Amino acid sequence: MILDLHAHSIKSDDGRAKVRNYCQWIRSRDIGIDGFVLTEHRQFDFESDYSGLARDFEQVILKGSEVETEYGHVLVFGVTPALTEAFDFASIALPLADVIAACDAHDAVAVPCHPGRRRVGMNAHIADLGVPPGVRIVEVMNGGSRGDEDGIAQRMAADQGYLGIGGSDAHIVSHIGRCATRFPGRVETEGELVEALRAEEFEAVKL
């Protein structure tokens, strides 16, 4: 099963894509993914119900978040109401250690994204802050990467022994599915996504 683990809709302040339009694009262009995760910036969208779209377009539509830490941006999978009480998702200066600890305590997974990117990627901060403890997975393929950003991420992952996921980081419809993550089994809920990531049997793919 192939899921794009990093996408943004109009719920994000810089997102310009409606979720229905993502689904229509995937179908019309026969994009080779089985679903996607909406990782809206600095929030978790408890309100939206995409189950009807998921059924109509035969896509798995899950939700996560993208938060901001001193090491750059971090995807969070397995968000629950209790987790949103554990730290302020809206903050732009979260300690990564606190995010990881909260995720571990609430059965969620924290994944630094586009780590090869300047300023907002983890690798840019290691020289000053050191290698952060507790990181197990990073995003090594990002559909919005430029130049050698993915190469930097992949070399960092190899050096540190991290596992790698892929996501499009789509903010517009035509970018959905550029990169994704392949899992050996079905993943249809946020809980199953957490289990699949913790099982450590997946690979980043570029489509």
JSON list of C-alpha atoms in Angstrom, two decimals:
[
{"chain": "A", "resi": 1, "resn": "MET", "atom": "CA", "xyz": [0.00, 0.00, 0.00]},
{"chain": "A", "resi": 2, "resn": "ILE", "atom": "CA", "xyz": [1.33, 3.43, -0.95]},
{"chain": "A", "resi": 3, "resn": "LEU", "atom": "CA", "xyz": [0.44, 6.55, 1.04]},
{"chain": "A", "resi": 4, "resn": "ASP", "atom": "CA", "xyz": [1.56, 10.14, 0.59]},
{"chain": "A", "resi": 5, "resn": "LEU", "atom": "CA", "xyz": [2.36, 11.00, 4.22]},
{"chain": "A", "resi": 6, "resn": "HIS", "atom": "CA", "xyz": [2.71, 14.79, 3.85]},
{"chain": "A", "resi": 7, "resn": "ALA", "atom": "CA", "xyz": [0.05, 17.01, 2.27]},
{"chain": "A", "resi": 8, "resn": "HIS", "atom": "CA", "xyz": [-1.67, 20.31, 3.05]},
{"chain": "A", "resi": 9, "resn": "SER", "atom": "CA", "xyz": [-5.16, 21.53, 2.24]},
{"chain": "A", "resi": 10, "resn": "ILE", "atom": "CA", "xyz": [-6.72, 24.97, 2.49]},
{"chain": "A", "resi": 11, "resn": "LYS", "atom": "CA", "xyz": [-6.88, 24.33, 6.24]},
{"chain": "A", "resi": 12, "resn": "SER", "atom": "CA", "xyz": [-3.18, 25.25, 6.27]},
{"chain": "A", "resi": 13, "resn": "ASP", "atom": "CA", "xyz": [-2.39, 28.95, 6.00]},
{"chain": "A", "resi": 14, "resn": "ASP", "atom": "CA", "xyz": [-0.33, 28.41, 2.84]},
{"chain": "A", "resi": 15, "resn": "GLY", "atom": "CA", "xyz": [-2.37, 25.56, 1.36]},
{"chain": "A", "resi": 16, "resn": "ARG", "atom": "CA", "xyz": [-4.30, 26.15, -1.86]},
{"chain": "A", "resi": 17, "resn": "ALA", "atom": "CA", "xyz": [-5.85, 22.74, -2.46]},
{"chain": "A", "resi": 18, "resn": "LYS", "atom": "CA", "xyz": [-9.24, 21.41, -1.45]},
{"chain": "A", "resi": 19, "resn": "VAL", "atom": "CA", "xyz": [-9.30, 17.77, -0.40]},
{"chain": "A", "resi": 20, "resn": "ARG", "atom": "CA", "xyz": [-11.93, 16.91, -3.03]},
{"chain": "A", "resi": 21, "resn": "ASN", "atom": "CA", "xyz": [-9.66, 18.36, -5.71]},
{"chain": "A", "resi": 22, "resn": "TYR", "atom": "CA", "xyz": [-6.78, 16.17, -4.51]},
{"chain": "A", "resi": 23, "resn": "CYS", "atom": "CA", "xyz": [-9.05, 13.15, -4.89]},
{"chain": "A", "resi": 24, "resn": "GLN", "atom": "CA", "xyz": [-10.19, 14.22, -8.35]},
{"chain": "A", "resi": 25, "resn": "TRP", "atom": "CA", "xyz": [-6.61, 14.80, -9.48]},
{"chain": "A", "resi": 26, "resn": "ILE", "atom": "CA", "xyz": [-5.45, 11.40, -8.22]},
{"chain": "A", "resi": 27, "resn": "ARG", "atom": "CA", "xyz": [-8.27, 9.70, -10.11]},
{"chain": "A", "resi": 28, "resn": "SER", "atom": "CA", "xyz": [-8.01, 11.73, -13.33]},
{"chain": "A", "resi": 29, "resn": "ARG", "atom": "CA", "xyz": [-4.22, 11.38, -13.56]},
{"chain": "A", "resi": 30, "resn": "ASP", "atom": "CA", "xyz": [-4.16, 7.81, -12.24]},
{"chain": "A", "resi": 31, "resn": "ILE", "atom": "CA", "xyz": [-1.64, 8.78, -9.54]},
{"chain": "A", "resi": 32, "resn": "GLY", "atom": "CA", "xyz": [-0.25, 5.58, -8.03]},
{"chain": "A", "resi": 33, "resn": "ILE", "atom": "CA", "xyz": [-1.15, 6.15, -4.41]},
{"chain": "A", "resi": 34, "resn": "ASP", "atom": "CA", "xyz": [-3.82, 4.55, -2.22]},
{"chain": "A", "resi": 35, "resn": "GLY", "atom": "CA", "xyz": [-4.29, 7.59, -0.04]},
{"chain": "A", "resi": 36, "resn": "PHE", "atom": "CA", "xyz": [-2.73, 10.55, 1.69]},
{"chain": "A", "resi": 37, "resn": "VAL", "atom": "CA", "xyz": [-2.30, 12.18, 5.09]},
{"chain": "A", "resi": 38, "resn": "LEU", "atom": "CA", "xyz": [-3.30, 15.79, 5.67]},
{"chain": "A", "resi": 39, "resn": "THR", "atom": "CA", "xyz": [-0.61, 17.24, 7.91]},
{"chain": "A", "resi": 40, "resn": "GLU", "atom": "CA", "xyz": [-1.90, 20.77, 8.44]},
{"chain": "A", "resi": 41, "resn": "HIS", "atom": "CA", "xyz": [0.51, 23.37, 9.80]},
{"chain": "A", "resi": 42, "resn": "ARG", "atom": "CA", "xyz": [0.53, 24.04, 13.57]},
{"chain": "A", "resi": 43, "resn": "GLN", "atom": "CA", "xyz": [-2.85, 22.42, 14.23]},
{"chain": "A", "resi": 44, "resn": "PHE", "atom": "CA", "xyz": [-4.85, 19.25, 14.15]},
{"chain": "A", "resi": 45, "resn": "ASP", "atom": "CA", "xyz": [-8.12, 19.38, 12.22]},
{"chain": "A", "resi": 46, "resn": "PHE", "atom": "CA", "xyz": [-10.66, 17.64, 14.44]},
{"chain": "A", "resi": 47, "resn": "GLU", "atom": "CA", "xyz": [-13.60, 19.17, 12.56]},
{"chain": "A", "resi": 48, "resn": "SER", "atom": "CA", "xyz": [-13.39, 17.84, 9.02]},
{"chain": "A", "resi": 49, "resn": "ASP", "atom": "CA", "xyz": [-14.92, 14.49, 8.10]},
{"chain": "A", "resi": 50, "resn": "TYR", "atom": "CA", "xyz": [-13.45, 13.12, 4.88]},
{"chain": "A", "resi": 51, "resn": "SER", "atom": "CA", "xyz": [-15.01, 9.65, 5.13]},
{"chain": "A", "resi": 52, "resn": "GLY", "atom": "CA", "xyz": [-17.47, 10.37, 2.32]},
{"chain": "A", "resi": 53, "resn": "LEU", "atom": "CA", "xyz": [-14.73, 11.54, -0.04]},
{"chain": "A", "resi": 54, "resn": "ALA", "atom": "CA", "xyz": [-12.61, 8.56, 0.92]},
{"chain": "A", "resi": 55, "resn": "ARG", "atom": "CA", "xyz": [-15.44, 6.21, 0.07]},
{"chain": "A", "resi": 56, "resn": "ASP", "atom": "CA", "xyz": [-16.43, 7.95, -3.16]},
{"chain": "A", "resi": 57, "resn": "PHE", "atom": "CA", "xyz": [-12.87, 8.13, -4.52]},
{"chain": "A", "resi": 58, "resn": "GLU", "atom": "CA", "xyz": [-11.60, 4.89, -2.96]},
{"chain": "A", "resi": 59, "resn": "GLN", "atom": "CA", "xyz": [-8.80, 6.75, -1.22]},
{"chain": "A", "resi": 60, "resn": "VAL", "atom": "CA", "xyz": [-7.58, 6.48, 2.36]},
{"chain": "A", "resi": 61, "resn": "ILE", "atom": "CA", "xyz": [-7.65, 10.01, 3.79]},
{"chain": "A", "resi": 62, "resn": "LEU", "atom": "CA", "xyz": [-5.96, 10.36, 7.17]},
{"chain": "A", "resi": 63, "resn": "LYS", "atom": "CA", "xyz": [-5.00, 13.34, 9.31]},
{"chain": "A", "resi": 64, "resn": "GLY", "atom": "CA", "xyz": [-1.84, 14.35, 11.13]},
{"chain": "A", "resi": 65, "resn": "SER", "atom": "CA", "xyz": [-0.04, 17.61, 11.81]},
{"chain": "A", "resi": 66, "resn": "GLU", "atom": "CA", "xyz": [3.14, 19.52, 11.02]},
{"chain": "A", "resi": 67, "resn": "VAL", "atom": "CA", "xyz": [4.58, 21.35, 14.02]},
{"chain": "A", "resi": 68, "resn": "GLU", "atom": "CA", "xyz": [7.60, 23.62, 14.41]},
{"chain": "A", "resi": 69, "resn": "THR", "atom": "CA", "xyz": [10.56, 22.98, 16.70]},
{"chain": "A", "resi": 70, "resn": "GLU", "atom": "CA", "xyz": [14.05, 24.35, 17.26]},
{"chain": "A", "resi": 71, "resn": "TYR", "atom": "CA", "xyz": [15.23, 21.59, 14.90]},
{"chain": "A", "resi": 72, "resn": "GLY", "atom": "CA", "xyz": [12.77, 22.57, 12.17]},
{"chain": "A", "resi": 73, "resn": "HIS", "atom": "CA", "xyz": [9.45, 21.14, 11.10]},
{"chain": "A", "resi": 74, "resn": "VAL", "atom": "CA", "xyz": [8.15, 17.81, 12.35]},
{"chain": "A", "resi": 75, "resn": "LEU", "atom": "CA", "xyz": [5.26, 15.65, 11.17]},
{"chain": "A", "resi": 76, "resn": "VAL", "atom": "CA", "xyz": [3.12, 14.12, 13.91]},
{"chain": "A", "resi": 77, "resn": "PHE", "atom": "CA", "xyz": [1.06, 10.99, 13.23]},
{"chain": "A", "resi": 78, "resn": "GLY", "atom": "CA", "xyz": [-1.49, 9.52, 15.63]},
{"chain": "A", "resi": 79, "resn": "VAL", "atom": "CA", "xyz": [-2.80, 12.80, 17.04]},
{"chain": "A", "resi": 80, "resn": "THR", "atom": "CA", "xyz": [-5.42, 12.49, 19.79]},
{"chain": "A", "resi": 81, "resn": "PRO", "atom": "CA", "xyz": [-7.19, 15.08, 21.94]},
{"chain": "A", "resi": 82, "resn": "ALA", "atom": "CA", "xyz": [-4.86, 14.16, 24.81]},
{"chain": "A", "resi": 83, "resn": "LEU", "atom": "CA", "xyz": [-1.79, 14.78, 22.65]},
{"chain": "A", "resi": 84, "resn": "THR", "atom": "CA", "xyz": [-3.02, 18.24, 21.68]},
{"chain": "A", "resi": 85, "resn": "GLU", "atom": "CA", "xyz": [-3.16, 19.02, 25.41]},
{"chain": "A", "resi": 86, "resn": "ALA", "atom": "CA", "xyz": [0.42, 17.82, 25.94]},
{"chain": "A", "resi": 87, "resn": "PHE", "atom": "CA", "xyz": [2.01, 20.66, 23.95]},
{"chain": "A", "resi": 88, "resn": "ASP", "atom": "CA", "xyz": [0.92, 23.73, 22.01]},
{"chain": "A", "resi": 89, "resn": "PHE", "atom": "CA", "xyz": [0.61, 22.71, 18.37]},
{"chain": "A", "resi": 90, "resn": "ALA", "atom": "CA", "xyz": [0.38, 26.39, 17.38]},
{"chain": "A", "resi": 91, "resn": "SER", "atom": "CA", "xyz": [3.79, 27.29, 18.84]},
{"chain": "A", "resi": 92, "resn": "ILE", "atom": "CA", "xyz": [6.63, 28.04, 16.43]},
{"chain": "A", "resi": 93, "resn": "ALA", "atom": "CA", "xyz": [9.33, 27.23, 18.99]},
{"chain": "A", "resi": 94, "resn": "LEU", "atom": "CA", "xyz": [8.53, 23.80, 20.43]},
{"chain": "A", "resi": 95, "resn": "PRO", "atom": "CA", "xyz": [11.40, 21.81, 21.96]},
{"chain": "A", "resi": 96, "resn": "LEU", "atom": "CA", "xyz": [11.78, 18.71, 19.79]},
{"chain": "A", "resi": 97, "resn": "ALA", "atom": "CA", "xyz": [12.52, 16.63, 22.89]},
{"chain": "A", "resi": 98, "resn": "ASP", "atom": "CA", "xyz": [9.12, 17.59, 24.33]},
{"chain": "A", "resi": 99, "resn": "VAL", "atom": "CA", "xyz": [7.32, 16.71, 21.10]},
{"chain": "A", "resi": 100, "resn": "ILE", "atom": "CA", "xyz": [9.01, 13.30, 20.94]},
{"chain": "A", "resi": 101, "resn": "ALA", "atom": "CA", "xyz": [8.33, 12.61, 24.63]},
{"chain": "A", "resi": 102, "resn": "ALA", "atom": "CA", "xyz": [4.66, 13.56, 24.27]},
{"chain": "A", "resi": 103, "resn": "CYS", "atom": "CA", "xyz": [4.29, 11.39, 21.17]},
{"chain": "A", "resi": 104, "resn": "ASP", "atom": "CA", "xyz": [5.89, 8.44, 22.94]},
{"chain": "A", "resi": 105, "resn": "ALA", "atom": "CA", "xyz": [3.54, 8.91, 25.90]},
{"chain": "A", "resi": 106, "resn": "HIS", "atom": "CA", "xyz": [0.42, 9.17, 23.72]},
{"chain": "A", "resi": 107, "resn": "ASP", "atom": "CA", "xyz": [1.08, 6.43, 21.16]},
{"chain": "A", "resi": 108, "resn": "ALA", "atom": "CA", "xyz": [1.98, 8.82, 18.35]},
{"chain": "A", "resi": 109, "resn": "VAL", "atom": "CA", "xyz": [5.03, 9.18, 16.09]},
{"chain": "A", "resi": 110, "resn": "ALA", "atom": "CA", "xyz": [7.12, 12.29, 15.43]},
{"chain": "A", "resi": 111, "resn": "VAL", "atom": "CA", "xyz": [9.00, 12.50, 12.12]},
{"chain": "A", "resi": 112, "resn": "PRO", "atom": "CA", "xyz": [11.24, 15.45, 11.20]},
{"chain": "A", "resi": 113, "resn": "CYS", "atom": "CA", "xyz": [10.29, 16.46, 7.66]},
{"chain": "A", "resi": 114, "resn": "HIS", "atom": "CA", "xyz": [12.34, 17.87, 4.78]},
{"chain": "A", "resi": 115, "resn": "PRO", "atom": "CA", "xyz": [15.40, 17.63, 7.07]},
{"chain": "A", "resi": 116, "resn": "GLY", "atom": "CA", "xyz": [17.77, 18.69, 4.29]},
{"chain": "A", "resi": 117, "resn": "ARG", "atom": "CA", "xyz": [16.08, 22.06, 3.86]},
{"chain": "A", "resi": 118, "resn": "ARG", "atom": "CA", "xyz": [17.74, 25.25, 5.09]},
{"chain": "A", "resi": 119, "resn": "ARG", "atom": "CA", "xyz": [16.36, 26.75, 8.31]},
{"chain": "A", "resi": 120, "resn": "VAL", "atom": "CA", "xyz": [13.27, 24.53, 8.57]},
{"chain": "A", "resi": 121, "resn": "GLY", "atom": "CA", "xyz": [15.09, 21.19, 8.26]},
{"chain": "A", "resi": 122, "resn": "MET", "atom": "CA", "xyz": [16.73, 19.22, 11.07]},
{"chain": "A", "resi": 123, "resn": "ASN", "atom": "CA", "xyz": [20.13, 18.86, 9.43]},
{"chain": "A", "resi": 124, "resn": "ALA", "atom": "CA", "xyz": [20.61, 22.64, 9.39]},
{"chain": "A", "resi": 125, "resn": "HIS", "atom": "CA", "xyz": [20.57, 22.70, 13.19]},
{"chain": "A", "resi": 126, "resn": "ILE", "atom": "CA", "xyz": [22.69, 19.69, 14.11]},
{"chain": "A", "resi": 127, "resn": "ALA", "atom": "CA", "xyz": [25.98, 21.59, 14.00]},
{"chain": "A", "resi": 128, "resn": "ASP", "atom": "CA", "xyz": [24.76, 24.05, 16.63]},
{"chain": "A", "resi": 129, "resn": "LEU", "atom": "CA", "xyz": [22.40, 21.89, 18.68]},
{"chain": "A", "resi": 130, "resn": "GLY", "atom": "CA", "xyz": [23.82, 18.38, 18.25]},
{"chain": "A", "resi": 131, "resn": "VAL", "atom": "CA", "xyz": [22.05, 15.23, 17.13]},
{"chain": "A", "resi": 132, "resn": "PRO", "atom": "CA", "xyz": [18.63, 15.15, 18.85]},
{"chain": "A", "resi": 133, "resn": "PRO", "atom": "CA", "xyz": [17.89, 12.03, 20.89]},
{"chain": "A", "resi": 134, "resn": "GLY", "atom": "CA", "xyz": [14.78, 10.00, 20.21]},
{"chain": "A", "resi": 135, "resn": "VAL", "atom": "CA", "xyz": [14.52, 10.46, 16.45]},
{"chain": "A", "resi": 136, "resn": "ARG", "atom": "CA", "xyz": [13.96, 7.17, 14.63]},
{"chain": "A", "resi": 137, "resn": "ILE", "atom": "CA", "xyz": [12.34, 8.19, 11.32]},
{"chain": "A", "resi": 138, "resn": "VAL", "atom": "CA", "xyz": [12.86, 11.20, 9.05]},
{"chain": "A", "resi": 139, "resn": "GLU", "atom": "CA", "xyz": [11.41, 12.24, 5.72]},
{"chain": "A", "resi": 140, "resn": "VAL", "atom": "CA", "xyz": [14.01, 11.42, 3.06]},
{"chain": "A", "resi": 141, "resn": "MET", "atom": "CA", "xyz": [11.90, 12.11, -0.03]},
{"chain": "A", "resi": 142, "resn": "ASN", "atom": "CA", "xyz": [9.90, 15.33, -0.22]},
{"chain": "A", "resi": 143, "resn": "GLY", "atom": "CA", "xyz": [8.03, 16.42, -3.32]},
{"chain": "A", "resi": 144, "resn": "GLY", "atom": "CA", "xyz": [8.86, 20.06, -2.69]},
{"chain": "A", "resi": 145, "resn": "SER", "atom": "CA", "xyz": [12.61, 19.58, -2.30]},
{"chain": "A", "resi": 146, "resn": "ARG", "atom": "CA", "xyz": [15.00, 21.61, -4.42]},
{"chain": "A", "resi": 147, "resn": "GLY", "atom": "CA", "xyz": [18.61, 21.03, -5.37]},
{"chain": "A", "resi": 148, "resn": "ASP", "atom": "CA", "xyz": [20.26, 18.48, -3.09]},
{"chain": "A", "resi": 149, "resn": "GLU", "atom": "CA", "xyz": [17.82, 18.77, -0.17]},
{"chain": "A", "resi": 150, "resn": "ASP", "atom": "CA", "xyz": [16.72, 15.15, -0.44]},
{"chain": "A", "resi": 151, "resn": "GLY", "atom": "CA", "xyz": [20.33, 14.06, -0.89]},
{"chain": "A", "resi": 152, "resn": "ILE", "atom": "CA", "xyz": [21.28, 15.86, 2.33]},
{"chain": "A", "resi": 153, "resn": "ALA", "atom": "CA", "xyz": [18.36, 14.18, 4.11]},
{"chain": "A", "resi": 154, "resn": "GLN", "atom": "CA", "xyz": [19.30, 10.74, 2.81]},
{"chain": "A", "resi": 155, "resn": "ARG", "atom": "CA", "xyz": [22.95, 11.10, 3.76]},
{"chain": "A", "resi": 156, "resn": "MET", "atom": "CA", "xyz": [21.99, 12.30, 7.23]},
{"chain": "A", "resi": 157, "resn": "ALA", "atom": "CA", "xyz": [19.62, 9.35, 7.62]},
{"chain": "A", "resi": 158, "resn": "ALA", "atom": "CA", "xyz": [22.36, 6.94, 6.56]},
{"chain": "A", "resi": 159, "resn": "ASP", "atom": "CA", "xyz": [24.86, 8.51, 8.95]},
{"chain": "A", "resi": 160, "resn": "GLN", "atom": "CA", "xyz": [22.48, 8.38, 11.91]},
{"chain": "A", "resi": 161, "resn": "GLY", "atom": "CA", "xyz": [20.76, 5.08, 11.09]},
{"chain": "A", "resi": 162, "resn": "TYR", "atom": "CA", "xyz": [17.34, 6.66, 10.59]},
{"chain": "A", "resi": 163, "resn": "LEU", "atom": "CA", "xyz": [14.50, 5.07, 8.66]},
{"chain": "A", "resi": 164, "resn": "GLY", "atom": "CA", "xyz": [13.01, 7.14, 5.85]},
{"chain": "A", "resi": 165, "resn": "ILE", "atom": "CA", "xyz": [9.52, 8.06, 4.67]},
{"chain": "A", "resi": 166, "resn": "GLY", "atom": "CA", "xyz": [8.33, 9.97, 1.63]},
{"chain": "A", "resi": 167, "resn": "GLY", "atom": "CA", "xyz": [5.66, 12.62, 1.16]},
{"chain": "A", "resi": 168, "resn": "SER", "atom": "CA", "xyz": [4.73, 15.16, -1.48]},
{"chain": "A", "resi": 169, "resn": "ASP", "atom": "CA", "xyz": [4.48, 18.17, 0.86]},
{"chain": "A", "resi": 170, "resn": "ALA", "atom": "CA", "xyz": [1.73, 19.20, -1.57]},
{"chain": "A", "resi": 171, "resn": "HIS", "atom": "CA", "xyz": [0.20, 22.64, -1.16]},
{"chain": "A", "resi": 172, "resn": "ILE", "atom": "CA", "xyz": [-1.39, 22.66, -4.62]},
{"chain": "A", "resi": 173, "resn": "VAL", "atom": "CA", "xyz": [-3.40, 19.94, -6.30]},
{"chain": "A", "resi": 174, "resn": "SER", "atom": "CA", "xyz": [-0.90, 18.95, -9.00]},
{"chain": "A", "resi": 175, "resn": "HIS", "atom": "CA", "xyz": [1.81, 18.12, -6.45]},
{"chain": "A", "resi": 176, "resn": "ILE", "atom": "CA", "xyz": [-0.04, 15.34, -4.61]},
{"chain": "A", "resi": 177, "resn": "GLY", "atom": "CA", "xyz": [1.66, 11.96, -4.83]},
{"chain": "A", "resi": 178, "resn": "ARG", "atom": "CA", "xyz": [5.05, 13.18, -6.04]},
{"chain": "A", "resi": 179, "resn": "CYS", "atom": "CA", "xyz": [6.66, 11.21, -3.21]},
{"chain": "A", "resi": 180, "resn": "ALA", "atom": "CA", "xyz": [5.10, 8.65, -0.90]},
{"chain": "A", "resi": 181, "resn": "THR", "atom": "CA", "xyz": [5.73, 5.71, 1.41]},
{"chain": "A", "resi": 182, "resn": "ARG", "atom": "CA", "xyz": [5.15, 2.05, 0.60]},
{"chain": "A", "resi": 183, "resn": "PHE", "atom": "CA", "xyz": [3.88, -0.26, 3.35]},
{"chain": "A", "resi": 184, "resn": "PRO", "atom": "CA", "xyz": [3.64, -4.06, 3.10]},
{"chain": "A", "resi": 185, "resn": "GLY", "atom": "CA", "xyz": [0.11, -4.21, 4.56]},
{"chain": "A", "resi": 186, "resn": "ARG", "atom": "CA", "xyz": [-3.10, -2.23, 4.67]},
{"chain": "A", "resi": 187, "resn": "VAL", "atom": "CA", "xyz": [-3.13, 1.10, 6.51]},
{"chain": "A", "resi": 188, "resn": "GLU", "atom": "CA", "xyz": [-6.60, 2.60, 6.79]},
{"chain": "A", "resi": 189, "resn": "THR", "atom": "CA", "xyz": [-6.68, 4.47, 10.11]},
{"chain": "A", "resi": 190, "resn": "GLU", "atom": "CA", "xyz": [-4.39, 6.83, 12.00]},
{"chain": "A", "resi": 191, "resn": "GLY", "atom": "CA", "xyz": [-3.84, 4.08, 14.56]},
{"chain": "A", "resi": 192, "resn": "GLU", "atom": "CA", "xyz": [-2.82, 1.60, 11.88]},
{"chain": "A", "resi": 193, "resn": "LEU", "atom": "CA", "xyz": [-0.43, 4.20, 10.45]},
{"chain": "A", "resi": 194, "resn": "VAL", "atom": "CA", "xyz": [1.28, 4.53, 13.83]},
{"chain": "A", "resi": 195, "resn": "GLU", "atom": "CA", "xyz": [1.52, 0.75, 14.10]},
{"chain": "A", "resi": 196, "resn": "ALA", "atom": "CA", "xyz": [2.96, 0.49, 10.59]},
{"chain": "A", "resi": 197, "resn": "LEU", "atom": "CA", "xyz": [5.58, 3.16, 11.28]},
{"chain": "A", "resi": 198, "resn": "ARG", "atom": "CA", "xyz": [6.56, 1.52, 14.55]},
{"chain": "A", "resi": 199, "resn": "ALA", "atom": "CA", "xyz": [6.86, -1.83, 12.78]},
{"chain": "A", "resi": 200, "resn": "GLU", "atom": "CA", "xyz": [9.66, -0.21, 10.74]},
{"chain": "A", "resi": 201, "resn": "GLU", "atom": "CA", "xyz": [8.72, -2.01, 7.53]},
{"chain": "A", "resi": 202, "resn": "PHE", "atom": "CA", "xyz": [8.28, 0.69, 4.92]},
{"chain": "A", "resi": 203, "resn": "GLU", "atom": "CA", "xyz": [10.19, 2.55, 2.25]},
{"chain": "A", "resi": 204, "resn": "ALA", "atom": "CA", "xyz": [10.13, 5.99, 0.69]},
{"chain": "A", "resi": 205, "resn": "VAL", "atom": "CA", "xyz": [9.25, 6.08, -3.02]},
{"chain": "A", "resi": 206, "resn": "LYS", "atom": "CA", "xyz": [9.26, 8.75, -5.72]},
{"chain": "A", "resi": 207, "resn": "LEU", "atom": "CA", "xyz": [6.42, 8.52, -8.22]}
]
